Coordinates of N, CA and C in Angstrom, one line a residue:
M1 N 74.3 111.8 42.8 CA 73.7 111.3 41.6 C 72.3 111.8 41.4
I2 N 72.0 112.4 40.2 CA 70.7 113.0 40.0 C 69.6 112.0 40.1
G3 N 68.6 112.4 40.9 CA 67.4 111.5 41.0 C 67.5 110.4 41.9
L4 N 68.5 110.4 42.8 CA 68.7 109.2 43.7 C 67.8 109.4 44.9
Y5 N 66.9 108.5 45.1 CA 65.9 108.6 46.2 C 66.6 108.5 47.5
R6 N 66.3 109.4 48.5 CA 66.9 109.4 49.8 C 65.7 109.1 50.8
P7 N 65.7 108.0 51.4 CA 64.6 107.7 52.4 C 64.5 108.7 53.5
G8 N 63.3 109.0 53.9 CA 63.0 109.9 55.0 C 61.6 109.9 55.4
D9 N 61.3 110.6 56.5 CA 59.9 110.6 57.0 C 59.4 112.1 57.1
S10 N 59.9 112.9 56.2 CA 59.4 114.3 56.2 C 58.1 114.4 55.5
L11 N 57.5 115.6 55.6 CA 56.2 115.8 55.0 C 56.3 115.6 53.5
L12 N 57.4 116.0 52.9 CA 57.5 115.9 51.4 C 57.6 114.4 51.1
H13 N 58.3 113.6 51.9 CA 58.4 112.2 51.7 C 57.0 111.5 51.8
R14 N 56.2 112.0 52.6 CA 54.9 111.3 52.9 C 53.8 111.7 51.9
M15 N 54.1 112.8 51.2 CA 53.1 113.3 50.2 C 52.9 112.3 49.0
P16 N 51.7 112.1 48.5 CA 51.5 111.2 47.4 C 52.3 111.7 46.1
A17 N 52.8 110.7 45.4 CA 53.7 111.1 44.2 C 52.9 111.9 43.2
G18 N 51.6 111.6 43.0 CA 50.8 112.3 42.0 C 50.7 113.8 42.4
L19 N 50.4 114.1 43.7 CA 50.3 115.4 44.2 C 51.6 116.2 44.0
K20 N 52.7 115.5 44.3 CA 54.0 116.2 44.2 C 54.3 116.5 42.7
L21 N 53.9 115.6 41.8 CA 54.2 115.9 40.4 C 53.3 117.1 39.9
L22 N 52.0 117.1 40.4 CA 51.2 118.3 40.0 C 51.7 119.6 40.6
L23 N 52.1 119.5 41.9 CA 52.7 120.7 42.5 C 54.0 121.2 41.8
L24 N 54.8 120.2 41.3 CA 56.0 120.5 40.6 C 55.7 121.3 39.3
I25 N 54.7 120.8 38.5 CA 54.3 121.4 37.3 C 53.8 122.8 37.6
A26 N 52.9 122.9 38.6 CA 52.3 124.2 38.9 C 53.4 125.2 39.4
S27 N 54.3 124.7 40.2 CA 55.4 125.6 40.7 C 56.2 126.1 39.5
I28 N 56.6 125.3 38.6 CA 57.5 125.7 37.5 C 56.7 126.7 36.6
V29 N 55.5 126.4 36.3 CA 54.7 127.3 35.5 C 54.5 128.7 36.2
T30 N 54.3 128.7 37.5 CA 54.1 129.9 38.3 C 55.4 130.7 38.3
A31 N 56.5 130.0 38.5 CA 57.8 130.7 38.5 C 58.1 131.3 37.1
T32 N 57.8 130.6 36.1 CA 58.1 131.1 34.7 C 57.2 132.3 34.4
V33 N 56.0 132.3 34.9 CA 55.1 133.4 34.5 C 55.2 134.7 35.4
F34 N 55.4 134.4 36.7 CA 55.3 135.5 37.7 C 56.6 136.0 38.2
V35 N 57.7 135.3 38.1 CA 59.0 135.7 38.6 C 59.7 136.6 37.6
R36 N 59.8 137.9 37.9 CA 60.2 138.9 36.9 C 61.4 139.7 37.3
T37 N 61.9 139.7 38.6 CA 63.0 140.5 39.0 C 64.0 139.6 39.7
P38 N 65.3 140.1 39.8 CA 66.3 139.3 40.5 C 65.9 139.1 42.0
L39 N 65.2 140.1 42.6 CA 64.8 140.0 44.0 C 63.8 138.9 44.2
E40 N 62.9 138.8 43.3 CA 61.9 137.7 43.3 C 62.6 136.3 43.1
V41 N 63.6 136.3 42.2 CA 64.4 135.0 42.0 C 65.0 134.6 43.4
G42 N 65.6 135.6 44.0 CA 66.3 135.3 45.3 C 65.3 134.8 46.4
L43 N 64.1 135.4 46.4 CA 63.1 135.0 47.4 C 62.7 133.5 47.1
V44 N 62.4 133.2 45.8 CA 62.0 131.9 45.5 C 63.1 130.8 45.8
I45 N 64.3 131.2 45.5 CA 65.4 130.3 45.7 C 65.5 130.0 47.3
L46 N 65.3 131.1 48.1 CA 65.3 130.9 49.5 C 64.2 129.9 49.9
V47 N 63.0 130.0 49.3 CA 61.9 129.1 49.6 C 62.3 127.7 49.2
V48 N 62.9 127.5 48.1 CA 63.3 126.2 47.6 C 64.3 125.6 48.6
G49 N 65.2 126.4 49.0 CA 66.2 126.0 50.0 C 65.6 125.5 51.3
L50 N 64.6 126.2 51.7 CA 63.8 125.8 52.9 C 63.1 124.5 52.7
L51 N 62.6 124.3 51.5 CA 62.0 123.0 51.2 C 63.0 121.8 51.3
F52 N 64.2 122.0 50.8 CA 65.2 121.0 50.9 C 65.5 120.7 52.4
A53 N 65.5 121.8 53.2 CA 65.8 121.6 54.6 C 64.7 120.9 55.3
V54 N 63.4 121.2 55.0 CA 62.3 120.5 55.5 C 62.4 119.0 55.2
A55 N 62.8 118.7 53.9 CA 62.9 117.3 53.5 C 64.1 116.6 54.1
G56 N 65.0 117.3 54.8 CA 66.1 116.7 55.4 C 67.2 116.3 54.4
I57 N 67.3 117.1 53.3 CA 68.3 116.8 52.3 C 69.5 117.6 52.6
P58 N 70.7 116.9 52.8 CA 71.9 117.7 53.1 C 72.3 118.7 52.0
W59 N 72.9 119.8 52.3 CA 73.2 120.8 51.3 C 74.2 120.3 50.3
R60 N 75.1 119.4 50.6 CA 76.0 118.8 49.6 C 75.2 118.0 48.6
V61 N 74.2 117.3 49.0 CA 73.4 116.5 48.1 C 72.6 117.5 47.2
A62 N 72.1 118.5 47.8 CA 71.3 119.5 47.0 C 72.1 120.2 45.9
V63 N 73.4 120.6 46.3 CA 74.3 121.2 45.4 C 74.6 120.2 44.2
A64 N 74.8 119.0 44.6 CA 75.2 118.0 43.6 C 74.1 117.8 42.5
Q65 N 72.9 118.1 42.9 CA 71.8 118.0 41.9 C 71.9 119.1 40.8
L66 N 72.4 120.2 41.2 CA 72.5 121.4 40.4 C 73.8 121.5 39.6
R67 N 74.8 120.8 40.0 CA 76.1 121.0 39.4 C 76.1 120.7 37.9
P68 N 75.4 119.6 37.4 CA 75.4 119.3 36.0 C 74.9 120.4 35.1
V69 N 74.1 121.3 35.6 CA 73.5 122.4 34.8 C 74.2 123.7 34.8
V70 N 75.3 123.8 35.6 CA 76.0 125.0 35.8 C 76.6 125.6 34.5
W71 N 77.2 124.7 33.7 CA 77.8 125.2 32.5 C 76.7 125.7 31.5
M72 N 75.6 125.0 31.4 CA 74.5 125.4 30.6 C 74.0 126.7 31.0
L73 N 73.9 126.9 32.3 CA 73.4 128.2 32.8 C 74.3 129.3 32.5
L74 N 75.6 129.1 32.6 CA 76.6 130.1 32.3 C 76.5 130.5 30.9
I75 N 76.4 129.6 30.0 CA 76.2 129.9 28.5 C 75.0 130.7 28.3
I76 N 73.9 130.3 28.9 CA 72.6 131.0 28.8 C 72.7 132.4 29.3
A77 N 73.4 132.6 30.5 CA 73.6 133.9 31.1 C 74.4 134.8 30.2
V78 N 75.5 134.3 29.6 CA 76.2 135.2 28.7 C 75.4 135.6 27.5
F79 N 74.6 134.7 27.0 CA 73.8 135.0 25.8 C 72.7 136.0 26.2
Q80 N 72.1 135.9 27.4 CA 71.1 136.8 27.8 C 71.7 138.2 28.1
V81 N 72.9 138.3 28.7 CA 73.5 139.6 28.9 C 73.8 140.3 27.6
L82 N 74.2 139.5 26.6 CA 74.5 140.1 25.3 C 73.3 140.7 24.6
I83 N 72.2 140.0 24.7 CA 71.0 140.4 23.9 C 70.0 141.1 24.7
T84 N 70.0 141.0 26.0 CA 69.0 141.7 26.9 C 69.8 142.6 27.9
S85 N 69.8 142.0 29.2 CA 70.4 142.8 30.3 C 70.9 141.8 31.4
P86 N 71.8 142.2 32.2 CA 72.2 141.3 33.4 C 71.0 140.9 34.2
A87 N 70.1 141.9 34.5 CA 68.9 141.5 35.3 C 68.1 140.4 34.7
R88 N 67.9 140.5 33.4 CA 67.1 139.5 32.7 C 67.8 138.2 32.7
A89 N 69.2 138.2 32.6 CA 70.0 137.0 32.6 C 69.8 136.3 34.0
I90 N 69.8 137.1 35.1 CA 69.6 136.5 36.4 C 68.2 135.9 36.5
V91 N 67.2 136.5 36.0 CA 65.8 136.0 36.0 C 65.7 134.7 35.2
V92 N 66.2 134.7 34.0 CA 66.1 133.5 33.2 C 66.8 132.3 33.8
C93 N 68.1 132.5 34.1 CA 68.9 131.5 34.7 C 68.4 131.1 36.1
G94 N 67.9 132.0 36.8 CA 67.3 131.7 38.2 C 66.1 130.8 38.1
V95 N 65.2 131.1 37.1 CA 64.0 130.3 36.9 C 64.4 128.9 36.5
L96 N 65.4 128.8 35.6 CA 65.8 127.5 35.2 C 66.4 126.7 36.4
L97 N 67.2 127.4 37.2 CA 67.8 126.8 38.4 C 66.7 126.3 39.4
I98 N 65.7 127.1 39.6 CA 64.6 126.8 40.4 C 63.9 125.6 39.9
S99 N 63.7 125.5 38.6 CA 62.9 124.4 38.0 C 63.7 123.1 38.2
V100 N 65.0 123.1 38.0 CA 65.9 121.9 38.2 C 65.9 121.5 39.6
A101 N 66.0 122.5 40.5 CA 66.0 122.2 42.0 C 64.7 121.6 42.4
L102 N 63.6 122.1 42.0 CA 62.3 121.5 42.4 C 62.1 120.1 41.9
A103 N 62.6 119.9 40.6 CA 62.5 118.5 40.0 C 63.4 117.6 40.8
A104 N 64.6 118.0 41.2 CA 65.5 117.2 42.0 C 64.9 116.9 43.3
L105 N 64.2 117.9 43.9 CA 63.6 117.7 45.2 C 62.5 116.6 45.2
V106 N 61.7 116.6 44.1 CA 60.7 115.6 43.9 C 61.3 114.2 43.8
T107 N 62.3 114.1 43.0 CA 62.9 112.8 42.8 C 63.7 112.3 44.0
L108 N 64.2 113.2 44.8 CA 65.0 112.8 46.0 C 64.0 112.3 47.1
T109 N 62.7 112.8 47.0 CA 61.8 112.4 48.1 C 60.7 111.5 47.6
T110 N 60.8 111.0 46.4 CA 59.8 110.1 45.8 C 60.5 108.9 45.2
R111 N 60.0 107.7 45.6 CA 60.5 106.5 44.9 C 60.1 106.4 43.4
V112 N 61.1 105.9 42.6 CA 60.8 105.9 41.2 C 59.6 105.0 40.9
T113 N 59.4 103.9 41.6 CA 58.3 103.1 41.4 C 56.9 103.8 41.7
D114 N 56.9 104.7 42.7 CA 55.7 105.5 43.0 C 55.4 106.4 41.8
M115 N 56.4 107.1 41.3 CA 56.2 108.0 40.2 C 55.7 107.3 38.9
L116 N 56.3 106.1 38.7 CA 55.9 105.4 37.5 C 54.5 104.8 37.6
D117 N 54.2 104.4 38.8 CA 52.8 103.9 39.0 C 51.8 105.1 38.8
T118 N 52.2 106.3 39.3 CA 51.3 107.4 39.1 C 51.1 107.8 37.7
V119 N 52.2 107.7 36.9 CA 52.1 108.0 35.5 C 51.3 107.0 34.8
S120 N 51.5 105.7 35.1 CA 50.7 104.7 34.5 C 49.2 104.8 34.8
R121 N 48.8 105.1 36.0 CA 47.4 105.3 36.3 C 46.9 106.5 35.6
A122 N 47.6 107.6 35.5 CA 47.1 108.8 34.9 C 46.9 108.6 33.4
L123 N 47.7 107.7 32.8 CA 47.6 107.4 31.4 C 46.6 106.3 31.1
G124 N 46.0 105.7 32.2 CA 45.1 104.6 32.0 C 43.9 104.8 31.0
P125 N 43.3 106.0 31.1 CA 42.2 106.3 30.1 C 42.6 106.2 28.7
L126 N 43.9 106.3 28.4 CA 44.3 106.4 27.0 C 44.4 105.0 26.4
R127 N 44.1 103.9 27.2 CA 44.1 102.6 26.7 C 43.2 102.4 25.5
R128 N 42.0 103.1 25.6 CA 41.0 103.0 24.6 C 41.5 103.5 23.2
F129 N 42.5 104.3 23.3 CA 43.1 104.9 22.0 C 44.3 104.1 21.6
G130 N 44.6 103.0 22.2 CA 45.7 102.1 21.8 C 47.0 102.4 22.5
V131 N 47.0 103.3 23.5 CA 48.2 103.7 24.3 C 48.4 102.7 25.4
D132 N 49.6 102.1 25.5 CA 49.9 101.2 26.6 C 50.6 101.9 27.7
P133 N 49.9 102.2 28.8 CA 50.6 102.9 29.9 C 51.7 102.2 30.5
D134 N 51.6 100.8 30.6 CA 52.7 100.0 31.1 C 54.0 100.2 30.3
R135 N 53.8 100.2 29.0 CA 55.0 100.4 28.1 C 55.6 101.8 28.3
I136 N 54.8 102.8 28.5 CA 55.3 104.1 28.7 C 56.0 104.2 30.1
G137 N 55.5 103.5 31.1 CA 56.1 103.5 32.4 C 57.5 102.8 32.3
L138 N 57.5 101.7 31.5 CA 58.8 101.0 31.3 C 59.8 102.0 30.6
L139 N 59.4 102.7 29.6 CA 60.3 103.6 28.9 C 60.8 104.7 29.9
L140 N 59.9 105.2 30.7 CA 60.4 106.2 31.7 C 61.4 105.6 32.7
A141 N 61.1 104.4 33.1 CA 62.0 103.7 34.1 C 63.4 103.5 33.4
L142 N 63.4 103.1 32.2 CA 64.7 102.9 31.5 C 65.4 104.3 31.3
A143 N 64.7 105.3 31.0 CA 65.3 106.6 30.8 C 65.9 107.1 32.1
I144 N 65.2 106.9 33.3 CA 65.7 107.3 34.6 C 67.0 106.5 34.9
R145 N 66.9 105.2 34.6 CA 68.1 104.3 34.9 C 69.3 104.7 34.0
C146 N 69.0 105.2 32.8 CA 70.1 105.5 31.9 C 70.9 106.7 32.2
I147 N 70.2 107.7 32.9 CA 70.9 108.9 33.3 C 72.2 108.7 34.1
P148 N 72.1 108.0 35.3 CA 73.3 107.7 36.0 C 74.2 106.7 35.2
L149 N 73.7 105.9 34.4 CA 74.5 104.9 33.7 C 75.4 105.6 32.7
L150 N 74.8 106.6 31.9 CA 75.6 107.3 31.0 C 76.6 108.3 31.6
T151 N 76.1 108.8 32.8 CA 77.1 109.7 33.5 C 78.3 108.9 34.0
G152 N 78.1 107.7 34.4 CA 79.2 106.8 34.8 C 80.1 106.5 33.7
I153 N 79.5 106.3 32.5 CA 80.3 106.0 31.3 C 81.2 107.2 30.9
V154 N 80.6 108.4 30.9 CA 81.3 109.6 30.6 C 82.5 109.8 31.6
Q155 N 82.2 109.6 32.9 CA 83.3 109.8 33.9 C 84.4 108.8 33.7
E156 N 84.1 107.5 33.4 CA 85.1 106.5 33.3 C 86.0 106.8 32.0
V157 N 85.3 107.2 30.9 CA 86.1 107.5 29.7 C 86.9 108.8 29.9
A158 N 86.4 109.8 30.6 CA 87.1 111.0 30.9 C 88.4 110.7 31.7
Q159 N 88.3 109.8 32.7 CA 89.4 109.5 33.5 C 90.5 108.7 32.7
A160 N 90.0 107.8 31.8 CA 90.9 107.1 31.0 C 91.6 108.0 30.0
R161 N 90.9 109.0 29.4 CA 91.4 110.0 28.5 C 92.5 110.8 29.2
K162 N 92.2 111.2 30.4 CA 93.2 112.0 31.2 C 94.4 111.2 31.5
A163 N 94.3 109.9 31.8 CA 95.4 109.1 32.1 C 96.3 108.9 30.9
R164 N 95.7 109.0 29.7 CA 96.5 108.9 28.5 C 97.1 110.2 28.0
G165 N 96.8 111.3 28.7 CA 97.3 112.6 28.3 C 96.5 113.2 27.2
L166 N 95.3 112.8 27.0 CA 94.4 113.3 25.9 C 93.3 114.1 26.4
Q167 N 93.5 114.8 27.6 CA 92.3 115.5 28.2 C 91.7 116.6 27.3
W168 N 92.5 117.1 26.3 CA 92.0 118.2 25.5 C 91.4 117.6 24.2
S169 N 91.4 116.3 24.0 CA 90.8 115.8 22.7 C 89.4 115.4 22.9
M170 N 88.5 116.1 22.2 CA 87.1 115.7 22.3 C 86.8 114.4 21.6
T171 N 87.6 114.0 20.6 CA 87.4 112.8 19.9 C 87.7 111.6 20.8
A172 N 88.7 111.8 21.7 CA 89.1 110.7 22.6 C 88.0 110.5 23.7
L173 N 87.1 111.5 23.8 CA 86.0 111.4 24.7 C 84.7 110.9 24.1
A174 N 84.4 111.6 22.9 CA 83.1 111.3 22.3 C 83.0 109.9 21.7
T175 N 84.1 109.5 21.0 CA 84.0 108.2 20.4 C 83.9 107.0 21.3
P176 N 84.7 106.9 22.4 CA 84.5 105.8 23.3 C 83.1 105.8 24.0
V177 N 82.7 107.0 24.4 CA 81.4 107.2 25.0 C 80.3 106.7 24.1
L178 N 80.3 107.1 22.8 CA 79.3 106.6 21.9 C 79.3 105.1 21.7
V179 N 80.5 104.5 21.6 CA 80.6 103.1 21.4 C 80.1 102.3 22.6
R180 N 80.5 102.8 23.8 CA 80.0 102.1 25.1 C 78.5 102.3 25.3
A181 N 78.0 103.5 24.9 CA 76.6 103.7 25.1 C 75.8 102.8 24.2
L182 N 76.3 102.6 22.9 CA 75.6 101.8 22.0 C 75.6 100.3 22.4
R183 N 76.8 99.9 22.9 CA 76.9 98.5 23.4 C 76.0 98.3 24.6
T184 N 75.9 99.3 25.5 CA 75.0 99.1 26.7 C 73.6 99.1 26.2
A185 N 73.2 99.9 25.2 CA 71.8 99.9 24.7 C 71.5 98.5 24.1
D186 N 72.4 97.9 23.3 CA 72.2 96.6 22.8 C 72.0 95.6 23.8
A187 N 72.8 95.6 24.9 CA 72.7 94.7 26.0 C 71.4 94.8 26.7
M188 N 70.9 96.0 26.9 CA 69.7 96.2 27.6 C 68.5 95.7 26.7
G189 N 68.6 96.0 25.4 CA 67.6 95.5 24.5 C 67.5 94.0 24.4
D190 N 68.7 93.3 24.4 CA 68.7 91.9 24.4 C 68.1 91.3 25.7
A191 N 68.4 92.0 26.8 CA 67.8 91.6 28.1 C 66.3 91.7 28.2
L192 N 65.8 92.8 27.6 CA 64.4 93.0 27.6 C 63.7 92.0 26.7
V193 N 64.3 91.7 25.5 CA 63.7 90.7 24.6 C 63.7 89.3 25.3
A194 N 64.8 89.0 26.0 CA 64.9 87.7 26.6 C 63.8 87.5 27.7
R195 N 63.4 88.6 28.3 CA 62.3 88.6 29.3 C 60.9 88.7 28.7
G196 N 60.8 88.7 27.4 CA 59.5 88.8 26.8 C 58.8 90.1 26.8
V197 N 59.6 91.2 27.0 CA 59.0 92.5 27.1 C 58.3 92.9 25.8
D198 N 58.8 92.5 24.6 CA 58.2 92.8 23.3 C 57.2 91.8 22.8
D199 N 56.8 90.8 23.7 CA 55.9 89.8 23.2 C 54.4 90.4 23.4
D200 N 53.6 90.1 22.5 CA 52.2 90.6 22.6 C 51.3 89.4 23.0

């Protein structure tokens, strides 16, 4: 499951959440700007793999974080090969893969509450402009929670569609997923209102 925290005592686990987020942003920007050849992509991927090993993340868990973006990367790769070159396709898709892997590594080694607290503290100065950091933190928490929730809904609907022999029907997938997602959103909204989240 994407973003599922795995407890540990590695150096990456002990690093402050704010520092990890800053390093994540810096690493992605650096890879985007300076990684220009397939060889450089391979070297950076090797470094990222070593970071997963240092964090004690099993390779099956690491691969599971990247599996959801495989189809997107394949589409981008085909598009890049058609308009540029195979080497450029490797670089573009490699940098995207590296970015996703680094983001997954941060979430696997950082508690969600720590990340949200860091974001709320960072946005604290914006209170004077009417921004509510706690509200933004709540929105981020809900977004993170909804990723596995929606994934579970899609998987359940896909299994039901296959059992009915409709595995090739996109309507049989999209319609139930949309209905269940909207019902889940309504239930979450009602729960938040009942707890006074929208009270001033």
